[in-house]
Tab-separated table of C-alpha atoms in Angstrom:
chain	number	residue	atom	x	y	z
A	344	UNK	CA	-5.976	-1.018	-32.424
A	345	UNK	CA	-7.106	-3.375	-30.133
A	346	UNK	CA	-7.912	-6.773	-29.917
A	347	UNK	CA	-11.293	-8.282	-27.706
A	348	UNK	CA	-12.361	-10.805	-26.850
A	349	UNK	CA	-13.868	-12.995	-23.448
A	350	UNK	CA	-13.217	-9.946	-21.653
A	351	UNK	CA	-15.565	-7.991	-23.495
A	352	UNK	CA	-18.807	-6.608	-21.932
A	353	UNK	CA	-21.857	-8.193	-23.561
A	354	UNK	CA	-25.614	-7.522	-24.083
A	355	UNK	CA	-25.906	-9.445	-20.635
A	356	UNK	CA	-23.258	-7.632	-18.938
A	357	UNK	CA	-25.803	-4.541	-20.102
A	358	UNK	CA	-29.062	-6.164	-19.048
A	359	UNK	CA	-27.798	-6.575	-15.569
A	360	UNK	CA	-26.996	-2.488	-14.946
A	361	UNK	CA	-30.556	-2.047	-15.807
A	362	UNK	CA	-33.129	-0.762	-13.639
A	363	UNK	CA	-36.675	-1.508	-13.283
A	364	UNK	CA	-37.261	2.384	-15.487
A	365	UNK	CA	-34.962	0.605	-18.243
A	366	UNK	CA	-32.214	3.155	-17.547
A	367	UNK	CA	-28.594	2.425	-16.194
A	368	UNK	CA	-28.444	1.758	-12.369
A	369	UNK	CA	-26.681	2.360	-9.955
A	370	UNK	CA	-24.358	0.029	-9.453
A	371	UNK	CA	-23.246	-1.314	-5.958
A	372	UNK	CA	-19.490	-1.676	-4.753
A	373	UNK	CA	-19.587	-4.531	-2.933
A	374	UNK	CA	-16.026	-4.736	-4.092
A	375	UNK	CA	-14.734	-1.625	-2.721
A	376	UNK	CA	-12.318	-2.497	-0.306
A	377	UNK	CA	-10.867	0.474	2.188
A	378	UNK	CA	-7.163	0.992	1.882
A	379	UNK	CA	-6.480	4.271	3.395
A	380	UNK	CA	-2.840	4.009	3.159
A	381	UNK	CA	-3.325	5.630	-0.322
A	382	UNK	CA	-4.445	8.583	1.478
A	383	UNK	CA	-1.348	8.346	3.470
A	384	UNK	CA	1.507	7.910	1.129
A	385	UNK	CA	3.649	10.193	0.268
A	386	UNK	CA	4.892	10.582	-4.003
A	387	UNK	CA	8.258	12.628	-4.556
A	388	UNK	CA	9.485	13.112	-7.852
A	389	UNK	CA	11.762	9.468	-8.648
A	390	UNK	CA	15.708	11.013	-8.928
A	391	UNK	CA	15.507	8.398	-12.389
A	392	UNK	CA	13.682	7.283	-14.322
A	393	UNK	CA	12.918	3.872	-14.165
A	394	UNK	CA	15.182	3.792	-10.708
A	395	UNK	CA	15.334	5.809	-7.421
A	396	UNK	CA	18.921	5.328	-5.745
A	397	UNK	CA	19.304	6.732	-1.908
A	398	UNK	CA	22.512	6.732	-0.648
A	399	UNK	CA	22.808	5.617	3.079
A	400	UNK	CA	25.244	5.691	5.398
A	401	UNK	CA	26.464	2.454	7.103
A	402	UNK	CA	29.583	3.310	9.146
A	403	UNK	CA	30.762	6.053	10.616
A	404	UNK	CA	34.751	7.529	10.835
A	405	UNK	CA	37.128	6.948	14.072
A	406	UNK	CA	37.634	9.607	16.377
A	407	UNK	CA	40.710	9.093	18.391
A	408	UNK	CA	42.343	10.493	21.581
A	409	UNK	CA	45.857	12.363	20.719
A	410	UNK	CA	48.444	12.799	23.130
A	411	UNK	CA	51.190	15.838	23.102
A	412	UNK	CA	53.525	15.656	20.084
A	413	UNK	CA	51.425	12.424	18.314
A	414	UNK	CA	48.997	12.766	15.734
A	415	UNK	CA	46.332	10.213	15.207
A	416	UNK	CA	45.533	8.366	11.433
A	417	UNK	CA	42.801	9.662	8.867
A	418	UNK	CA	39.126	7.713	8.725
A	419	UNK	CA	36.409	8.264	6.649
A	420	UNK	CA	32.752	7.259	6.698
A	421	UNK	CA	30.998	4.461	4.660
A	422	UNK	CA	28.421	4.608	2.326
A	423	UNK	CA	26.076	2.210	0.302
A	424	UNK	CA	23.688	3.184	-2.644
A	425	UNK	CA	19.941	1.366	-2.837
A	426	UNK	CA	18.166	1.882	-6.012
A	427	UNK	CA	14.443	1.173	-6.271
A	428	UNK	CA	12.391	0.037	-9.255
A	429	UNK	CA	9.679	1.569	-10.375
A	430	UNK	CA	6.987	-0.076	-11.566
A	431	UNK	CA	4.418	0.255	-14.352
A	432	UNK	CA	0.491	-0.985	-13.607
A	433	UNK	CA	-1.443	-0.574	-17.010
A	434	UNK	CA	-5.348	-1.903	-18.255
A	435	UNK	CA	-7.205	-0.770	-21.134
A	436	UNK	CA	-11.194	-0.442	-21.509
A	437	UNK	CA	-12.584	-1.211	-24.608
A	438	UNK	CA	-16.346	-1.370	-25.041
A	439	UNK	CA	-18.346	-1.297	-28.082
A	440	UNK	CA	-19.882	1.682	-29.595
A	441	UNK	CA	-23.324	-0.211	-30.017
A	442	UNK	CA	-23.581	-1.000	-27.023
A	443	UNK	CA	-22.720	1.660	-25.359
A	444	UNK	CA	-24.989	3.631	-26.655
A	445	UNK	CA	-28.514	1.606	-26.494
A	446	UNK	CA	-30.850	3.647	-25.202
A	447	UNK	CA	-29.044	6.917	-25.279
A	448	UNK	CA	-27.630	6.134	-21.423
A	449	UNK	CA	-23.690	5.895	-23.047
A	450	UNK	CA	-22.683	8.545	-20.370
A	451	UNK	CA	-23.606	6.227	-17.168
A	452	UNK	CA	-22.863	2.908	-19.087
A	453	UNK	CA	-19.110	3.907	-19.405
A	454	UNK	CA	-18.943	5.622	-15.559
A	455	UNK	CA	-20.728	2.069	-14.221
A	456	UNK	CA	-17.546	0.121	-15.755
A	457	UNK	CA	-14.765	3.246	-15.072
A	458	UNK	CA	-15.383	3.234	-11.544
A	459	UNK	CA	-14.655	-0.813	-11.248
A	460	UNK	CA	-11.296	-0.122	-13.157
A	461	UNK	CA	-9.975	2.480	-10.773
A	462	UNK	CA	-10.849	0.225	-7.530
A	463	UNK	CA	-8.967	-2.420	-9.329
A	464	UNK	CA	-6.161	-0.697	-9.407
A	465	UNK	CA	-6.155	1.047	-6.664
A	466	UNK	CA	-6.441	-1.915	-4.696
A	467	UNK	CA	-3.566	-3.896	-6.518
A	468	UNK	CA	-1.261	-0.492	-5.419
A	469	UNK	CA	-2.021	-1.309	-1.805
A	470	UNK	CA	-1.280	-4.784	-2.339
A	471	UNK	CA	1.588	-4.627	-3.526
A	472	UNK	CA	3.119	-1.577	-0.891
A	473	UNK	CA	2.679	-4.401	1.173
A	474	UNK	CA	3.474	-7.777	-0.783
A	475	UNK	CA	5.576	-7.255	-3.393
A	476	UNK	CA	8.367	-9.339	-4.128
A	477	UNK	CA	10.403	-8.427	-7.665
A	478	UNK	CA	11.142	-12.222	-7.487
A	479	UNK	CA	7.780	-13.269	-7.975
A	480	UNK	CA	6.781	-10.396	-10.437
A	481	UNK	CA	9.819	-8.540	-11.561
A	482	UNK	CA	7.703	-5.913	-13.546
A	483	UNK	CA	6.035	-4.586	-9.989
A	484	UNK	CA	7.682	-2.795	-7.179
A	485	UNK	CA	9.265	-4.530	-4.060
A	486	UNK	CA	6.669	-4.176	-1.143
A	487	UNK	CA	7.037	-3.582	2.539
A	488	UNK	CA	6.774	-7.714	3.549
A	489	UNK	CA	10.018	-8.460	0.551
A	490	UNK	CA	11.965	-6.024	2.628
A	491	UNK	CA	11.289	-6.830	6.095
A	492	UNK	CA	11.188	-10.695	5.851
A	493	UNK	CA	13.074	-12.385	7.971
A	494	UNK	CA	14.441	-12.443	12.088
A	495	UNK	CA	18.152	-13.392	11.138
A	496	UNK	CA	20.040	-10.837	13.799
A	497	UNK	CA	22.361	-10.290	10.709
A	498	UNK	CA	20.062	-8.814	8.947
A	499	UNK	CA	19.506	-5.089	10.060
A	500	UNK	CA	16.336	-4.233	9.773
A	501	UNK	CA	15.136	-7.893	11.247
A	502	UNK	CA	15.454	-5.637	14.625
A	503	UNK	CA	12.575	-4.039	12.949
A	504	UNK	CA	10.325	-7.154	12.814
A	505	UNK	CA	7.961	-8.243	15.981
A	506	UNK	CA	6.968	-11.480	16.673
A	507	UNK	CA	3.196	-11.408	17.907
A	508	UNK	CA	3.920	-15.226	18.302
A	509	UNK	CA	1.856	-16.790	15.611
A	510	UNK	CA	3.075	-20.088	14.427
A	511	UNK	CA	0.403	-21.594	11.545
A	512	UNK	CA	-0.406	-20.522	8.204
A	513	UNK	CA	-3.413	-17.997	9.350
A	514	UNK	CA	-1.376	-15.010	10.021
A	515	UNK	CA	-1.477	-11.558	9.513
A	516	UNK	CA	0.663	-8.285	10.363
A	517	UNK	CA	0.312	-4.800	11.671
A	518	UNK	CA	2.927	-2.403	10.257
A	519	UNK	CA	3.470	1.024	11.388
A	520	UNK	CA	4.713	3.132	9.237
A	521	UNK	CA	6.583	6.989	9.322
A	522	UNK	CA	5.310	8.118	5.823
A	523	UNK	CA	8.159	11.647	5.336
A	524	UNK	CA	11.428	12.684	2.564
A	525	UNK	CA	14.170	11.103	5.043
A	526	UNK	CA	12.062	8.151	5.989
A	527	UNK	CA	9.551	6.455	3.598
A	528	UNK	CA	7.805	7.568	0.437
A	529	UNK	CA	6.351	6.027	-2.343
A	530	UNK	CA	8.466	7.550	-5.896
A	531	UNK	CA	7.023	8.174	-9.817
A	532	UNK	CA	9.422	8.834	-12.475
A	533	UNK	CA	11.434	11.645	-12.855
A	534	UNK	CA	10.072	14.389	-15.068
A	535	UNK	CA	6.792	13.056	-14.784
A	536	UNK	CA	3.532	14.070	-12.876
A	537	UNK	CA	2.549	11.719	-9.906
A	538	UNK	CA	-1.092	9.601	-9.233
A	539	UNK	CA	-2.858	7.816	-11.572
A	540	UNK	CA	-3.337	8.301	-15.386
A	541	UNK	CA	-7.066	8.233	-17.447
A	542	UNK	CA	-6.894	8.545	-20.696
A	543	UNK	CA	-10.222	8.562	-22.739
A	544	UNK	CA	-9.868	7.673	-26.491
A	545	UNK	CA	-12.990	8.941	-26.926
A	546	UNK	CA	-14.751	6.630	-30.160
A	547	UNK	CA	-12.365	4.666	-32.721
A	548	UNK	CA	-11.553	1.614	-34.148
A	549	UNK	CA	-10.942	-1.549	-33.090
A	550	UNK	CA	-10.470	-5.480	-33.750
A	551	UNK	CA	-11.544	-8.393	-32.079
A	552	UNK	CA	-9.615	-12.207	-31.875
A	553	UNK	CA	-10.163	-12.898	-35.634
A	554	UNK	CA	-8.734	-9.245	-36.512
A	555	UNK	CA	-12.400	-7.781	-37.438
A	556	UNK	CA	-12.786	-4.403	-37.158
A	557	UNK	CA	-15.871	-2.555	-35.187
A	558	UNK	CA	-16.143	0.707	-33.104
A	559	UNK	CA	-15.835	0.878	-29.432
A	560	UNK	CA	-14.686	3.323	-26.529
A	561	UNK	CA	-11.275	3.282	-25.033
A	562	UNK	CA	-9.889	4.879	-22.502
A	563	UNK	CA	-6.419	3.781	-20.487
A	564	UNK	CA	-5.056	3.056	-17.130
A	565	UNK	CA	-1.909	4.052	-16.263
A	566	UNK	CA	-0.202	4.279	-13.340
A	567	UNK	CA	3.870	4.439	-12.418
A	568	UNK	CA	5.238	4.226	-8.873
A	569	UNK	CA	7.227	2.538	-6.910
A	570	UNK	CA	8.521	2.684	-2.766
A	571	UNK	CA	11.412	4.140	-0.978
A	572	UNK	CA	12.371	2.737	1.863
A	573	UNK	CA	14.509	5.364	3.025
A	574	UNK	CA	15.341	4.379	6.422
A	575	UNK	CA	14.300	1.367	7.297
A	576	UNK	CA	14.608	2.517	10.987
A	577	UNK	CA	10.858	4.160	10.035
A	578	UNK	CA	8.967	1.132	9.382
A	579	UNK	CA	8.133	-1.954	12.001
A	580	UNK	CA	6.578	-4.717	11.643
A	581	UNK	CA	4.552	-6.271	14.273
A	582	UNK	CA	4.283	-10.277	12.311
A	583	UNK	CA	3.401	-13.575	13.218
A	584	UNK	CA	-0.571	-12.345	14.460
A	585	UNK	CA	-2.644	-15.170	14.563
A	586	UNK	CA	-6.073	-14.424	14.017
A	587	UNK	CA	-7.412	-17.215	14.470
A	588	UNK	CA	-7.181	-17.101	18.089
A	589	UNK	CA	-8.037	-13.254	17.665
A	590	UNK	CA	-11.171	-14.274	16.253
A	591	UNK	CA	-11.494	-17.141	19.639
A	592	UNK	CA	-10.663	-14.390	21.772
A	593	UNK	CA	-12.923	-11.410	20.901
A	594	UNK	CA	-16.289	-13.196	20.131
A	595	UNK	CA	-15.433	-15.148	23.117
A	596	UNK	CA	-15.609	-12.447	26.205
A	597	UNK	CA	-14.223	-8.739	26.498
A	598	UNK	CA	-11.848	-7.097	23.709
A	599	UNK	CA	-9.178	-6.612	26.301
A	600	UNK	CA	-8.302	-10.309	26.761
A	601	UNK	CA	-6.943	-10.622	23.043
A	602	UNK	CA	-5.325	-7.212	22.998
A	603	UNK	CA	-3.020	-7.569	25.702
A	604	UNK	CA	-0.473	-8.852	23.794
A	605	UNK	CA	-0.938	-7.109	20.749
A	606	UNK	CA	-0.919	-3.750	22.581
A	607	UNK	CA	2.744	-5.006	24.275
A	608	UNK	CA	3.863	-4.966	20.965
A	609	UNK	CA	2.569	-1.618	20.007
A	610	UNK	CA	4.515	-0.387	22.334
A	611	UNK	CA	7.670	-2.147	21.430
A	612	UNK	CA	6.777	-1.180	17.694
A	613	UNK	CA	6.421	2.728	19.083
A	614	UNK	CA	9.779	2.861	20.932
A	615	UNK	CA	11.433	1.364	17.988
A	616	UNK	CA	11.043	4.841	15.913
A	617	UNK	CA	13.672	6.448	16.467
A	618	UNK	CA	11.462	9.996	15.746
A	619	UNK	CA	7.655	9.513	15.086
A	620	UNK	CA	7.508	13.212	14.581
A	621	UNK	CA	9.552	13.281	11.877
A	622	UNK	CA	7.099	12.532	9.529
A	623	UNK	CA	3.410	11.621	8.960
A	624	UNK	CA	2.771	7.950	10.735
A	625	UNK	CA	0.449	5.708	10.924
A	626	UNK	CA	-0.738	2.411	11.621
A	627	UNK	CA	-1.394	-0.039	9.184
A	628	UNK	CA	-4.000	-2.960	9.868
A	629	UNK	CA	-6.927	-5.244	8.277
A	630	UNK	CA	-10.618	-5.165	9.521
A	631	UNK	CA	-9.720	-7.865	12.333
A	632	UNK	CA	-7.048	-6.770	14.510
A	633	UNK	CA	-8.128	-2.904	13.675
A	634	UNK	CA	-11.512	-4.276	15.035
A	635	UNK	CA	-10.109	-5.895	17.978
A	636	UNK	CA	-8.020	-2.525	18.914
A	637	UNK	CA	-11.749	-0.405	18.032
A	638	UNK	CA	-13.474	-2.463	20.458
A	639	UNK	CA	-10.449	-1.908	23.346
A	640	UNK	CA	-10.762	1.607	22.614
A	641	UNK	CA	-14.770	2.166	23.176
A	642	UNK	CA	-13.946	-0.457	26.311
A	643	UNK	CA	-11.896	2.037	27.607
A	644	UNK	CA	-9.944	-0.453	28.423
A	645	UNK	CA	-6.143	0.473	27.736
A	646	UNK	CA	-4.965	4.308	28.030
A	647	UNK	CA	-2.938	3.987	25.022
A	648	UNK	CA	-6.021	4.020	22.661
A	649	UNK	CA	-8.295	7.301	22.130
A	650	UNK	CA	-10.827	8.158	19.779
A	651	UNK	CA	-9.876	11.159	18.115
A	652	UNK	CA	-10.746	13.891	15.307
A	653	UNK	CA	-9.351	13.396	11.920
A	654	UNK	CA	-10.354	15.142	9.040
A	655	UNK	CA	-14.126	15.317	10.379
A	656	UNK	CA	-13.723	11.529	11.286
A	657	UNK	CA	-13.726	9.674	14.281
A	658	UNK	CA	-10.492	7.781	14.156
A	659	UNK	CA	-9.195	5.207	16.881
A	660	UNK	CA	-5.219	6.565	17.910
A	661	UNK	CA	-2.674	4.630	19.571
A	662	UNK	CA	-0.517	7.137	21.254
A	663	UNK	CA	-1.597	9.900	19.212
A	664	UNK	CA	-1.051	7.670	15.803
A	665	UNK	CA	-4.163	7.320	13.625
A	666	UNK	CA	-4.709	3.142	12.896
A	667	UNK	CA	-5.431	2.239	9.579
A	668	UNK	CA	-7.632	-0.245	7.499
A	669	UNK	CA	-6.173	-2.066	4.671
A	670	UNK	CA	-8.126	-4.916	3.213
A	671	UNK	CA	-5.305	-5.691	1.364
A	672	UNK	CA	-3.391	-7.111	4.204
A	673	UNK	CA	-4.552	-10.589	4.598
A	674	UNK	CA	-5.399	-13.044	7.334
A	675	UNK	CA	-3.207	-16.026	6.017
A	676	UNK	CA	-0.093	-14.968	5.874
A	677	UNK	CA	2.867	-17.790	7.057
A	678	UNK	CA	4.554	-16.980	9.751
A	679	UNK	CA	7.919	-15.879	9.784
A	680	UNK	CA	10.147	-18.680	11.390
A	681	UNK	CA	13.264	-18.063	13.087
């Protein structure tokens, strides 16, 4: 049985959802975000229950020129194994049945609460895709920022981090990702199905913080998933984008003035990808950076930025790759220092 306490819905919460006609009104979801990375992400079944193992080629065999009557040495390639962790995201909704059934509006009230849980989980997954760090939360999964986090040339993936020049604490990143089974994809546990799982347990006994029972409606929400960067060459991070400078330039004049440096970084990023057609490519950035590029496309100040139609929606593209908005990408990233 569940225990509920200070996080439980009350009559005051119920009253706040009533319209003038005393019916459950439509809740304005002002906390809803646009995290379009969840629309693009490819999900594949892991080859294990809690992890997914990828074998990466790290060295090629030697080849030799041979002369007559002389042999050559044997050789071999080298490989290494990388295990990506799967995290379990879970939460419970418990609503007192007496509260839910007021005025016969049980279904509408429970639905109004469910939307909030689904949005919360979507935001958490989008955040973890970019900022997940096992050193700070061992139960989650490792995100992109923890894998592309250093400009040290001794780290192979550092070549796919482009420094946009910001040095302070108010930076952000733009990401070029190519989703595919050979490049970058999400994973879910072996033998299960992908996606957010909702299990409505109906009206059942629950207990309060004093172990006293009452009847409530319980719903469980769970999502088991991880991120596999199978080939790091298909992810590029433009880091250290100074958001304060972008805002000042964008508000003070034409978008072109503040966007040219970013465009140069995007061209570099695009050309770092070995084969942009290997999978499904997309750019991810927050609202501030995307607005700048949208303005440049509208002003037609850069030939690489165009407006295209994707699934019936007008989308800004860079060299044909759609630019997507992720509100979980913050403007307060610390700069990556060499």
